[in-house]
mmCIF file of C-alpha atoms and ligand atoms in Angstrom:
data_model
loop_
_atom_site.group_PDB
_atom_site.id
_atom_site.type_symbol
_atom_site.label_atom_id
_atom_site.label_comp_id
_atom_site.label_asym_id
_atom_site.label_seq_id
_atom_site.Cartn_x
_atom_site.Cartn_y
_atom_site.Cartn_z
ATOM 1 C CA UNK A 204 79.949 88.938 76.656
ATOM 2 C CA UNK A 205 82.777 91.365 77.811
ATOM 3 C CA UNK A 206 79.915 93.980 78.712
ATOM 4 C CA UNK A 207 78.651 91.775 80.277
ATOM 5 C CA UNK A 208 80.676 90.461 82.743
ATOM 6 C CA UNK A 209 82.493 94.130 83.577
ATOM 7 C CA UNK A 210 78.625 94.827 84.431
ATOM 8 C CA UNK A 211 78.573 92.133 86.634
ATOM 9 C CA UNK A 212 82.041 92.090 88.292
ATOM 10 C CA UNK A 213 81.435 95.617 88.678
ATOM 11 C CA UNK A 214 78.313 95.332 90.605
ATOM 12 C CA UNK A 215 79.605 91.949 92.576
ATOM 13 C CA UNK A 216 82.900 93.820 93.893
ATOM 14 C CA UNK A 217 81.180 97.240 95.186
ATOM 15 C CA UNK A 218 81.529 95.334 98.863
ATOM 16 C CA UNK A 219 85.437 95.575 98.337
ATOM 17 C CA UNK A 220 85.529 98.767 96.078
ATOM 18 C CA UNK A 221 84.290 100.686 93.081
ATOM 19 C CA UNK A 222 87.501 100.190 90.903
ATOM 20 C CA UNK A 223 88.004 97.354 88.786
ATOM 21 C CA UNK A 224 89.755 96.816 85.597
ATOM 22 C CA UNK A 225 88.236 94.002 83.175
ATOM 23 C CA UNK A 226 91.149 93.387 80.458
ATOM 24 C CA UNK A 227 91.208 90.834 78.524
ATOM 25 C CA UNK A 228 90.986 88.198 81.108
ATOM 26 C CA UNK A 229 92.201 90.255 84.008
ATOM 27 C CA UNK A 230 90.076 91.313 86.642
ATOM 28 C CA UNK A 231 91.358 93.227 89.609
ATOM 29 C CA UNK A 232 89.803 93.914 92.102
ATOM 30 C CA UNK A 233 90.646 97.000 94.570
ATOM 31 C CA UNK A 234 90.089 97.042 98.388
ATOM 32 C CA UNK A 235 89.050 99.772 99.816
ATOM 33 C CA UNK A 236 90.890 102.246 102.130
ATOM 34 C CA UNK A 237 92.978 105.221 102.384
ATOM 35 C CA UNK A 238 95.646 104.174 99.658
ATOM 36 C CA UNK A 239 94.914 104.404 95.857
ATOM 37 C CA UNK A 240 96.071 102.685 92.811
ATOM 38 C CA UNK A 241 97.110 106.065 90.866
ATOM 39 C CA UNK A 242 96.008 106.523 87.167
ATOM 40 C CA UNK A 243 98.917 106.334 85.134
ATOM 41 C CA UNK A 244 97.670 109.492 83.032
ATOM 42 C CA UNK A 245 98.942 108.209 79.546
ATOM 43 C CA UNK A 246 97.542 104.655 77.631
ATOM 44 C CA UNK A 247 99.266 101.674 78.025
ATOM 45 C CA UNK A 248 100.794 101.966 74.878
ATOM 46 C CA UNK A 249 102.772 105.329 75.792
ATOM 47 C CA UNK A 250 105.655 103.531 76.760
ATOM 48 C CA UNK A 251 106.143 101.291 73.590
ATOM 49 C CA UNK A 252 109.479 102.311 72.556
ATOM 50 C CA UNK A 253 110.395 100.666 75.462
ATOM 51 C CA UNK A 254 107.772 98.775 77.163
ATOM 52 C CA UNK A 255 105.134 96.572 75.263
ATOM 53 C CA UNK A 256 101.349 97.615 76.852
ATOM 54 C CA UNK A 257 100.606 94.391 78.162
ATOM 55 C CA UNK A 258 103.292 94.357 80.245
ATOM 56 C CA UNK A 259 101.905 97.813 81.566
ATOM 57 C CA UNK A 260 98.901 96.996 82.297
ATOM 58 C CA UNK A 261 99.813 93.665 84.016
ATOM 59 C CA UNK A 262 102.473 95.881 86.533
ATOM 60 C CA UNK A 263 100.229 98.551 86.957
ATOM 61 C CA UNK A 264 97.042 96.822 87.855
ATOM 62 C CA UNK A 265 98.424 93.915 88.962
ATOM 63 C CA UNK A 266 101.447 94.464 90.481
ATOM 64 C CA UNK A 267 101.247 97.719 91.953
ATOM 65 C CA UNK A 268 97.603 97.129 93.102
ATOM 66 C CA UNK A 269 98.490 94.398 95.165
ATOM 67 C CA UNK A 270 100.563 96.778 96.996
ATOM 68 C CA UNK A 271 97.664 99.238 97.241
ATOM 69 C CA UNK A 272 95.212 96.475 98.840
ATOM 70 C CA UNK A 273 98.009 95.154 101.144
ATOM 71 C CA UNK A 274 98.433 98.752 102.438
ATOM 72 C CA UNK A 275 94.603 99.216 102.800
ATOM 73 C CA UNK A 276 94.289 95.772 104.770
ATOM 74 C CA UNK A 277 97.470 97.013 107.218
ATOM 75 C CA UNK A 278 95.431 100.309 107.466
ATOM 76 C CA UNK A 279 92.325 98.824 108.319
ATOM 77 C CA UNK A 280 93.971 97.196 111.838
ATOM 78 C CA UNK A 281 96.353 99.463 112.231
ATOM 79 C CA UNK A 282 94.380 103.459 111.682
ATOM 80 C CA UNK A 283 96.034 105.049 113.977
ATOM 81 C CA UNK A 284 99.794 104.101 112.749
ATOM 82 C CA UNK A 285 98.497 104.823 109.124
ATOM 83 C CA UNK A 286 97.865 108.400 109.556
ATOM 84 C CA UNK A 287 101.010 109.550 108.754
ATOM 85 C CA UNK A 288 101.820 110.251 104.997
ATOM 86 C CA UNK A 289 103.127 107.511 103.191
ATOM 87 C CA UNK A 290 106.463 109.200 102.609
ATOM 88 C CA UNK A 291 106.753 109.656 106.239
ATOM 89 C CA UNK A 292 106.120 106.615 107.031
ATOM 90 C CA UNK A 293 108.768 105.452 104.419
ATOM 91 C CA UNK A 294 111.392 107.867 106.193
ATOM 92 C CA UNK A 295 110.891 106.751 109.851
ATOM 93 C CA UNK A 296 110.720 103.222 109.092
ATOM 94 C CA UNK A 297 112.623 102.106 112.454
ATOM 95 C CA UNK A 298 110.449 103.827 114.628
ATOM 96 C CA UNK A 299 107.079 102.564 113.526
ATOM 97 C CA UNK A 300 105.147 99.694 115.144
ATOM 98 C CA UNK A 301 107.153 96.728 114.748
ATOM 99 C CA UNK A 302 104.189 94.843 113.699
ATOM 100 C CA UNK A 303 103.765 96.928 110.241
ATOM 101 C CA UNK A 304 107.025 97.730 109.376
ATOM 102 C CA UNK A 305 107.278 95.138 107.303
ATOM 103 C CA UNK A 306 104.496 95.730 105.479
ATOM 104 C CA UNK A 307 105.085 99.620 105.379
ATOM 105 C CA UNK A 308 108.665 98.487 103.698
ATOM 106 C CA UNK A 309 107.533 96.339 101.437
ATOM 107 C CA UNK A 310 104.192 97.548 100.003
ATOM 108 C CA UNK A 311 104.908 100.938 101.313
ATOM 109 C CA UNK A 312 107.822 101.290 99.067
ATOM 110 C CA UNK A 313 106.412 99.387 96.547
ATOM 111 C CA UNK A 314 103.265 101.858 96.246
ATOM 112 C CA UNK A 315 106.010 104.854 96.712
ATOM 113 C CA UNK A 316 108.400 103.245 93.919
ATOM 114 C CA UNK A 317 105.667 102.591 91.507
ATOM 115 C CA UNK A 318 103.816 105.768 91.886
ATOM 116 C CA UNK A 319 106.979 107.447 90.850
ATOM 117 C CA UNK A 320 107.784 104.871 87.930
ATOM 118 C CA UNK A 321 104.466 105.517 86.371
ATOM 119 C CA UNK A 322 104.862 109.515 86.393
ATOM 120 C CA UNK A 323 108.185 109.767 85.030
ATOM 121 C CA UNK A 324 107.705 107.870 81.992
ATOM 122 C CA UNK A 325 105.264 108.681 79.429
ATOM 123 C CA UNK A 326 107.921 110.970 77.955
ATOM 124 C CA UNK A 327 109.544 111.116 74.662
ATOM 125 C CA UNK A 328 113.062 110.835 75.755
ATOM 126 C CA UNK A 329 116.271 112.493 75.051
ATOM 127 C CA UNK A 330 118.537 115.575 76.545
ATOM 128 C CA UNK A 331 117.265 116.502 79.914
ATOM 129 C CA UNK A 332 116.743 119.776 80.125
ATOM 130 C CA UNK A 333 115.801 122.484 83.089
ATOM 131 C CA UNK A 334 117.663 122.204 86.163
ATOM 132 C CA UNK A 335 117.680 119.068 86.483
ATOM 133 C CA UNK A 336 120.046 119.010 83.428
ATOM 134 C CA UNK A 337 122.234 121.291 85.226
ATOM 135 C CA UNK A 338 122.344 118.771 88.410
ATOM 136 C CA UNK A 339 123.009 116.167 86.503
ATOM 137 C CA UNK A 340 126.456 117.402 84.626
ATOM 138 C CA UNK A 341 127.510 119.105 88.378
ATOM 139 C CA UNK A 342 126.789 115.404 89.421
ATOM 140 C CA UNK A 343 127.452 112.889 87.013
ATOM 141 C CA UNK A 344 129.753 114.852 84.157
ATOM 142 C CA UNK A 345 127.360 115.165 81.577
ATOM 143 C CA UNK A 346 124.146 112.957 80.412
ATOM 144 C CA UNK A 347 125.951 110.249 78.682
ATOM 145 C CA UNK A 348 128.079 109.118 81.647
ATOM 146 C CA UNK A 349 125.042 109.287 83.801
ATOM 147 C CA UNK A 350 123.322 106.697 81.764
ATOM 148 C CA UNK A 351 126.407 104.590 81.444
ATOM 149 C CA UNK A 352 126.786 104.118 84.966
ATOM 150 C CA UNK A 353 122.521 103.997 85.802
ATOM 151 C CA UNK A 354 122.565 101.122 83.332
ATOM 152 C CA UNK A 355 125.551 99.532 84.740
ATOM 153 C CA UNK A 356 124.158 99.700 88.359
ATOM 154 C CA UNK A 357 120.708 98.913 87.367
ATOM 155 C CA UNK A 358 122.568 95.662 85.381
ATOM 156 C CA UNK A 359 124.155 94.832 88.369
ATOM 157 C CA UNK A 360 121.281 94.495 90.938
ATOM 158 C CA UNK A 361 121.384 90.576 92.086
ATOM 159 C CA UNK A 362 117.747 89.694 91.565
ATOM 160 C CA UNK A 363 114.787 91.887 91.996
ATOM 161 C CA UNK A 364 115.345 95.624 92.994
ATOM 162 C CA UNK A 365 115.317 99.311 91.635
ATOM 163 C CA UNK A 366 118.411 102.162 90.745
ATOM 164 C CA UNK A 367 117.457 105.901 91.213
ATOM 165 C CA UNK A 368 119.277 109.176 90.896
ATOM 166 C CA UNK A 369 118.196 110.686 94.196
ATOM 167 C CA UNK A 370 118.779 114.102 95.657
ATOM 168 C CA UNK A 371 119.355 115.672 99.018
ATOM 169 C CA UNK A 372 117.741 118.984 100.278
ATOM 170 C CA UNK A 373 120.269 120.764 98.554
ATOM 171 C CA UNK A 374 119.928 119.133 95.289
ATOM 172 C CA UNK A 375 122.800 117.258 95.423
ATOM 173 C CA UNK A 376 122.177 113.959 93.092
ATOM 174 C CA UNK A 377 123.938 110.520 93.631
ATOM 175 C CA UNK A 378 123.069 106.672 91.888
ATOM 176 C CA UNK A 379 121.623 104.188 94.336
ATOM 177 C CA UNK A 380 120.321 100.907 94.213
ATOM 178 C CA UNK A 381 118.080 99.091 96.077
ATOM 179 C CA UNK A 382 116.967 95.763 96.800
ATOM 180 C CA UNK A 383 113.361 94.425 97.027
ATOM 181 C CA UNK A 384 111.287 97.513 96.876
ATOM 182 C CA UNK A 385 112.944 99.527 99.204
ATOM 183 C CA UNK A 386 112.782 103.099 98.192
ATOM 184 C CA UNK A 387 115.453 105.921 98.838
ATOM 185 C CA UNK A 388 113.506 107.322 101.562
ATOM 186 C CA UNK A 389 114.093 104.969 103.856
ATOM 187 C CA UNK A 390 117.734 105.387 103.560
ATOM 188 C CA UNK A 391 117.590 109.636 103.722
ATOM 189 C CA UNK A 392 117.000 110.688 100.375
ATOM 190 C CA UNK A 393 114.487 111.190 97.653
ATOM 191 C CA UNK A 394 114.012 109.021 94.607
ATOM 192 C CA UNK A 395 113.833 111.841 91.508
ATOM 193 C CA UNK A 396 113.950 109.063 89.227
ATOM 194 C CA UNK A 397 114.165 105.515 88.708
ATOM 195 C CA UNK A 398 114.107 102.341 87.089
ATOM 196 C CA UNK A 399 112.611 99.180 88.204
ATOM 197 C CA UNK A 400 114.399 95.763 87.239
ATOM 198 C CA UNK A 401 112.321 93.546 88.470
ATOM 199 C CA UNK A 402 111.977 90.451 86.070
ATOM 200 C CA UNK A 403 107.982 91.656 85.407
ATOM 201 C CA UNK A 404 108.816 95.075 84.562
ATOM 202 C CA UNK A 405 110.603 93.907 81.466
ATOM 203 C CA UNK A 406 110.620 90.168 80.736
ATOM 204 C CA UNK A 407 107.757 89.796 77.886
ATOM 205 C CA UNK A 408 109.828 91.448 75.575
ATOM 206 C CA UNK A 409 113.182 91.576 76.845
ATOM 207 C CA UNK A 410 113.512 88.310 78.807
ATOM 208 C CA UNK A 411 116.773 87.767 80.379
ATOM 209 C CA UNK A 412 118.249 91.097 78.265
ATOM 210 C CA UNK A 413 117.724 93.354 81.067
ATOM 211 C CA UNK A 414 120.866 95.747 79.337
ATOM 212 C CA UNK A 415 118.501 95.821 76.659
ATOM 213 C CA UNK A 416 115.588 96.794 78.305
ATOM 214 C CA UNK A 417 117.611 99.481 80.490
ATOM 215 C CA UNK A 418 119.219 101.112 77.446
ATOM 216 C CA UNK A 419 115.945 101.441 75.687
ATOM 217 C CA UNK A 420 113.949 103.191 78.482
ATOM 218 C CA UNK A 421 115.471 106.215 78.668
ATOM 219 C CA UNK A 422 113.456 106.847 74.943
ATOM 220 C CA UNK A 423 110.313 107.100 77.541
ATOM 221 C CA UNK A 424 110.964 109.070 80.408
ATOM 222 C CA UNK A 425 109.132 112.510 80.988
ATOM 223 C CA UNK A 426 112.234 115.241 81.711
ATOM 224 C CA UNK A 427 109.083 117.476 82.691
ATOM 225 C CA UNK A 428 107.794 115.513 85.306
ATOM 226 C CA UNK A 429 111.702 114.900 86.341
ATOM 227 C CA UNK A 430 112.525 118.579 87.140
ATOM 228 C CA UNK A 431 109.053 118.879 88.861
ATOM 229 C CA UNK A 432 109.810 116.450 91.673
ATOM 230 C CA UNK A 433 113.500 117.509 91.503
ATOM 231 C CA UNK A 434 112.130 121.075 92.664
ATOM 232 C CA UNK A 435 109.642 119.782 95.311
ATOM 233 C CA UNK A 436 112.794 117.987 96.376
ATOM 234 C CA UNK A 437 114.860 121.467 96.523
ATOM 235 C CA UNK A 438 111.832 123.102 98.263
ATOM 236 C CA UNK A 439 110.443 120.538 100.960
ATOM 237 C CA UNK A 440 107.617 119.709 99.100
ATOM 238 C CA UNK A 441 108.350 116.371 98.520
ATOM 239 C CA UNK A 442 106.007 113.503 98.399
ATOM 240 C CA UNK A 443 106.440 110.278 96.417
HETATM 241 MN MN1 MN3 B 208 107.502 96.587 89.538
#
């Protein structure tokens, strides 16, 4: 029966894309365009020290795809705006067409937020290690009072939003939170890592603990994938 139906669905949504996901009794269906939902490169179950799979799957297809087809629809009436890169557009916010910045903000930062979520977990945790160790002790002190005061910012978002350690072109790192799904970019700087606290990104398992649930991630985070953007960052080469 499941064959089945992924056969058909399949088939029936080639008019709006190629790429559907048939789980259990989610279907999503992607619309095509420039933007991409990105594969999250480990199973849904990679994060379960800290985050149950179902939750995963639901906020990666679900919620970050919606961002994704939003973007493509924007796209599709506006090309022209929509040729810049993503994290360009995401940097010179004010001076886009009024008529998509919102958009851009919202499901631009959204797609740049997630993207970034999804990479830098998948980890196994602990000590940080490589440069970005270094950054963080010139920075923060040392590892522990970095965590104590990510969790205590991220605990202290009113509502939905994200907190990031962020860099300048020099390295520099800082804490920042942000509300909705705006991303660091908008504001000057790039997001090296982050947490979302969002109610869906934690809720099945955590509910209204949201200490708990920010506590527990760092036991998933990639400190690999962590110093990689932290040296595009250093070198210009940053993207998302
Ligand atoms: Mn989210």
């Amino acid at each position: 029966m499941l064959a089945i139906n992924r056969r058909a669905l399949m088939t029936g949504t080639a008019a709006v894309g190629a790429y559907t996901i048939l789980s259990r009794n989610y279907v999503f269906a992607q619309e095509e365009g420039p933007f991409k939902l990105p594969l999250l490169g480990y199973a849904f179950d990679k994060n379960e020290a800290a985050i149950d799979a179902r939750t995963m799957e639901i906020h990666h297809g679900a919620h970050h795809r919606s961002f994704v087809n939003n973007l493509n629809a924007a796209a599709k009436a506006n090309a022209e705006a929509f040729k810049m890169p993503i994290q360009e557009m995401l940097a010179k916010l004010a001076n886009l067409p009024e008529g998509i910045r919102t958009v851009v903000r919202n499901s631009g930062g959204g797609h740049a937020n997630h993207s970034m979520f999804w990479q830098i977990m998948g980890g196994e945790g602990g000590a940080p290690s490589g440069d970005i160790a270094a950054a963080i002790n010139a920075a923060f002190g040392d590892f522990a009072k970095l965590q104590e005061q990510f969790n205590a910012r991220g605990g202290g978002v009113f509502g939905s939003g994200w907190v990031f350690v962020t860099s300048d072109k020099e390295g520099k790192l800082a804490l920042e939170t942000r509300a909705g799904q705006d991303n660091p970019l908008m504001y000057g700087r790039m997001p090296i890592f982050g947490n979302d606290v969002w109610e869906h990104a934690y809720y099945l398992r955590y509910q209204n603990r949201r200490a708990d649930y920010l506590k527990s991630w760092w036991s998933v985070v990639n400190w690999d994938v962590i110093n990689q953007r932290y040296a595009d960052a250093k070198a210009g080469k940053f993207t998302v």
